[in-house]
C-alpha atoms as one frame of an Amber mdcrd trajectory, in Angstrom:
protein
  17.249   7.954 -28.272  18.576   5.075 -30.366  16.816   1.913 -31.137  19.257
  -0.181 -28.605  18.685   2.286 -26.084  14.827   1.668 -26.250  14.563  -1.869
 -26.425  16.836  -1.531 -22.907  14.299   0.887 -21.447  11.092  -1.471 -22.680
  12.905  -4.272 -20.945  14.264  -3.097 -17.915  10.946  -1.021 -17.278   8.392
  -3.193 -18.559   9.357  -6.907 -19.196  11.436  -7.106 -15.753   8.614  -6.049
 -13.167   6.583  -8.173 -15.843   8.686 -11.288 -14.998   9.801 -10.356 -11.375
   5.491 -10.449 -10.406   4.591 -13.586 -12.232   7.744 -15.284 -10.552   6.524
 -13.845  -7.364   2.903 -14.934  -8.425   4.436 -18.959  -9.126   6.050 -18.677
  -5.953   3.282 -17.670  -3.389   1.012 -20.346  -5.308   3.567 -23.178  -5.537
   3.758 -22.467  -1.762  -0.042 -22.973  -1.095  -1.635 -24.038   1.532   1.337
 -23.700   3.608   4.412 -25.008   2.221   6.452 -22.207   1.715   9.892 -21.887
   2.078  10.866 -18.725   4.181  11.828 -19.032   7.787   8.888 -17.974  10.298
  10.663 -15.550  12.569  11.626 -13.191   9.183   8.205 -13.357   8.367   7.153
 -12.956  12.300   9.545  -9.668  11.339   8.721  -8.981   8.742   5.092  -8.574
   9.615   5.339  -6.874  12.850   7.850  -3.795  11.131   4.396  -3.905   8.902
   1.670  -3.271  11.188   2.170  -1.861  14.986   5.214   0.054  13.967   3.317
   1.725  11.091  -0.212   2.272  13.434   1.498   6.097  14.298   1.993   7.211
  11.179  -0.930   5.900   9.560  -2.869   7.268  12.757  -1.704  10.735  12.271
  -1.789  10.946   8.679  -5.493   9.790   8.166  -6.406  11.827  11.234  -5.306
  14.775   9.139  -6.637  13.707   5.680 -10.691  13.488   7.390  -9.511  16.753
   9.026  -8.662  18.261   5.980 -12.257  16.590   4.055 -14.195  17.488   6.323
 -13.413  21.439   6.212 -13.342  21.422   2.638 -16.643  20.376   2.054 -17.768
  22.320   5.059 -16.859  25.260   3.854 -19.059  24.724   0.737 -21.963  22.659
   2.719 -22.609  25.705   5.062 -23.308  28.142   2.464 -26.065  26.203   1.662
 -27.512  25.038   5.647 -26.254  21.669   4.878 -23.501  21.116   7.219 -24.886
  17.940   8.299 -23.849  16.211   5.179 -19.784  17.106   5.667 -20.740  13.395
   7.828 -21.650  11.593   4.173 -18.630  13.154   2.616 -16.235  12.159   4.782
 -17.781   8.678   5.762 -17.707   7.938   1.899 -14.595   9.226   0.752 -12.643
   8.015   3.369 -14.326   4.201   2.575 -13.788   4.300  -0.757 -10.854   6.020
  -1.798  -8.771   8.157   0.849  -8.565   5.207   3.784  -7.190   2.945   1.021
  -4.482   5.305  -0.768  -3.326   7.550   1.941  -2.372   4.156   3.717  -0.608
   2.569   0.535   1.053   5.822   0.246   2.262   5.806   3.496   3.179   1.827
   3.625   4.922   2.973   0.185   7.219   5.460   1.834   7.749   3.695   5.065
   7.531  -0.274   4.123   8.155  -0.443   0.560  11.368   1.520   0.732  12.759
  -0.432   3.768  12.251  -3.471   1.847  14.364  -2.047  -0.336  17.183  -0.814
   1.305  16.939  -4.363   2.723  17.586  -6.313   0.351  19.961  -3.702  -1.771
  21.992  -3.982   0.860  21.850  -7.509   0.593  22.514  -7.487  -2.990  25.817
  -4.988  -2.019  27.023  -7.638   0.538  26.589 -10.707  -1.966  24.254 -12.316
   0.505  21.921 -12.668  -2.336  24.355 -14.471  -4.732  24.887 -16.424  -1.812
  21.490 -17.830  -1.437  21.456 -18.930  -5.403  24.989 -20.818  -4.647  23.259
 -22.877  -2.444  20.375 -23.539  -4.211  18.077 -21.146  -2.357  15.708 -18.280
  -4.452  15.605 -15.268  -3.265  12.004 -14.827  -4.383  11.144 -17.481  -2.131
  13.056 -16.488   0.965  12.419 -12.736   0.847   9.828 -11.619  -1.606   7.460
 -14.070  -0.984   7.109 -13.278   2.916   6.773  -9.512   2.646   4.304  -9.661
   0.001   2.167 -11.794   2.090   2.876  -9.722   4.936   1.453  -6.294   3.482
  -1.466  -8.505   2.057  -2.156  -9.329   5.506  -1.976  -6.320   7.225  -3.343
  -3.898   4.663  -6.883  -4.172   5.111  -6.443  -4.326   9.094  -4.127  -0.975
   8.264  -6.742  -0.077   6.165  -9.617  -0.180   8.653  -7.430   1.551  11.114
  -7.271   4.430   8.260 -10.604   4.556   8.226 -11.311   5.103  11.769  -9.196
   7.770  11.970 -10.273   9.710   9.248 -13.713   9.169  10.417 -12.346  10.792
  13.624 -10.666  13.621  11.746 -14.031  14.101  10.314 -15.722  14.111  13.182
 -13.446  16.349  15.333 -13.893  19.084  12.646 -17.700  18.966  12.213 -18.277
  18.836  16.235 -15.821  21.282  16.843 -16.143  23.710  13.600 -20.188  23.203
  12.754 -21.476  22.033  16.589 -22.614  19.080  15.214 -23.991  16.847  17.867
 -22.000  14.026  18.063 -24.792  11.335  18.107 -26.114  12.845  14.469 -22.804
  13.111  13.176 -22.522   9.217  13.915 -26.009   8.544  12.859 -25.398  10.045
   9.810 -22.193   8.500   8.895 -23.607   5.189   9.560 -26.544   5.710   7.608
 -24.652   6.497   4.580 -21.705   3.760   4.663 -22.506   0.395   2.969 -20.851
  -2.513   2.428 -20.057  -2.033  -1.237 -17.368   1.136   0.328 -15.825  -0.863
   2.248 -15.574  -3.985   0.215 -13.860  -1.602  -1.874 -11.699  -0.415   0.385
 -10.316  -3.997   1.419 -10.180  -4.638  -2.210  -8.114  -1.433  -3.143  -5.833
  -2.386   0.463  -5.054  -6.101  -1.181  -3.865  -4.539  -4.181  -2.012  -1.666
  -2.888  -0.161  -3.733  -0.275   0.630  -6.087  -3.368   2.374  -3.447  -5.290
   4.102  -1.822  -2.817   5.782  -4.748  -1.406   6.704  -6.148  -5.406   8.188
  -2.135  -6.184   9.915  -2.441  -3.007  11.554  -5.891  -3.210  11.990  -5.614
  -6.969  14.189  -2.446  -6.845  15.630  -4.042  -3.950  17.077  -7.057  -5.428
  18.204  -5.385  -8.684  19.996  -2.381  -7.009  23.361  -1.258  -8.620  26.490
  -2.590  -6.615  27.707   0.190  -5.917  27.893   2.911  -2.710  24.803   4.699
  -4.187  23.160   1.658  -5.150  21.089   1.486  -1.982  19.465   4.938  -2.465
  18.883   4.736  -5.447  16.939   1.680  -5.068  14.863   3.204  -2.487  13.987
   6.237  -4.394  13.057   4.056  -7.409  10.588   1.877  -4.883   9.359   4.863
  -3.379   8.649   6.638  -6.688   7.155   3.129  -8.683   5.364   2.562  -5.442
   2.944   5.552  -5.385   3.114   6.050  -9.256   1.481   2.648  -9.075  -0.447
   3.237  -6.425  -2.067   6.155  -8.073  -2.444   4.609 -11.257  -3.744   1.256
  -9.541  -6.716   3.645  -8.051  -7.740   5.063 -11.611  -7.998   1.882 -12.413
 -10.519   0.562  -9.582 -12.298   3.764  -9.911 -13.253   2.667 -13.433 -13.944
  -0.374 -12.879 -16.505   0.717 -10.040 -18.378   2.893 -12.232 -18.729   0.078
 -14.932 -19.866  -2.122 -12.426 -22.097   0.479 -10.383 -20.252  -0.028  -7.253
């Protein structure tokens, strides 16, 4: 690879989404308390494609992944008479790490890429050159909404998660180990704390953050061409949960530093 050809990957891979997120940043605070600039019924849109039509998917999904959790560990736990404790494993992981991620995943592949095609369609049609003729940014009028719309609704989406992998969990140890259902509960209450789910929020924030930036940033610089729309939405999709995953390492170090 030559030395031109680097310097284009280090900008268009690192300095763009570098610039793209602290103009998104200056917008959202410029903005503050409640002056920004988008219209309130795409944002009233915006925000309802991000939360009841993703409550199915995210239902199933999580469902599935305390499913899955819980037989893991209870094939291990019974060996040694401790089935009881598939309820910790399950109450904790899903708190601190699955609830948060197999959401963000799932807003990644549903949300982030129809922000994308959005607005790469948008960018195919010239609406967005439009908006800079007259005198409109784009990063006010559509990034800024959907960014505060998945920072809105990813901790409620979040919580949601959580309840149904609990109930994944649960279904497996009542129906697998005959767990009674009041220890099971017990159990998984007795083990939760606050510092899980404070985590869990905290991990949501950030997730939702990310995916909506991949989304609208692939978006709006989307090749003009007929492929240019799935192309951005692959490259959303793929920075989404590469981020996403890498965004998680990062929290889970920063936990064990700070004993969380």
């Amino acid at each position: 690879m030559t030395t031109q050809a680097l310097r284009d990957a280090w900008r268009h891979n690192v300095l763009s989404p570098m610039a793209f997120f602290g103009e998104a940043l200056l917008a959202i605070a410029h903005g503050l308390p409640a002056r920004w600039r988008f219209r309130r019924a795409d944002f009233a849109r915006v925000l309802t494609d991000s939360s009841a039509r993703a409550l199915p998917i995210v239902l199933v999904v999580n469902v599935l992944v305390g499913a899955i959790l819980a037989f893991v560990g209870a094939v291990q736990l019974v060996k040694f008479g401790a089935g009881i404790f598939v309820a910790d494993l399950v109450a904790i992981a899903v708190a601190r790490e699955m609830g948060a991620v197999i959401t963000a995943v799932v807003m990644c592949g549903r949300t982030g890429a129809a922000f994308a095609s959005e607005l790469a369609t948008m960018q195919a049609n010239e609406e967005i050159d439009a908006l800079r003729v007259l005198g409109l940014q784009p990063v006010d009028h559509l990034v800024v909404p959907r960014v505060l719309a998945l920072v809105i609704m990813m901790p409620m989406l979040y919580a949601y998660g959580c309840a149904a992998g609990f109930f994944g969990g649960f279904l497996v140890g009542w129906g697998m180990l005959q767990l009674a259902p009041q220890a099971y509960l017990d159990r998984s209450l007795m083990v939760l704390q606050g510092s899980h789910l404070g985590l869990g929020v905290s991990k949501a924030v950030a997730f939702g953050v990310l995916v909506a930036l991949a989304g609208c940033f692939h978006g709006l610089h989307a090749p003009r061409h007929a492929a240019g729309v799935g192309l951005a939405t692959t490259r959303a999709v793929v920075a989404g949960i590469v981020g996403v995953i890498a965004l998680d390492a990062v929290f889970a170090v920063c936990a064990n530093a700070l004993g969380v």
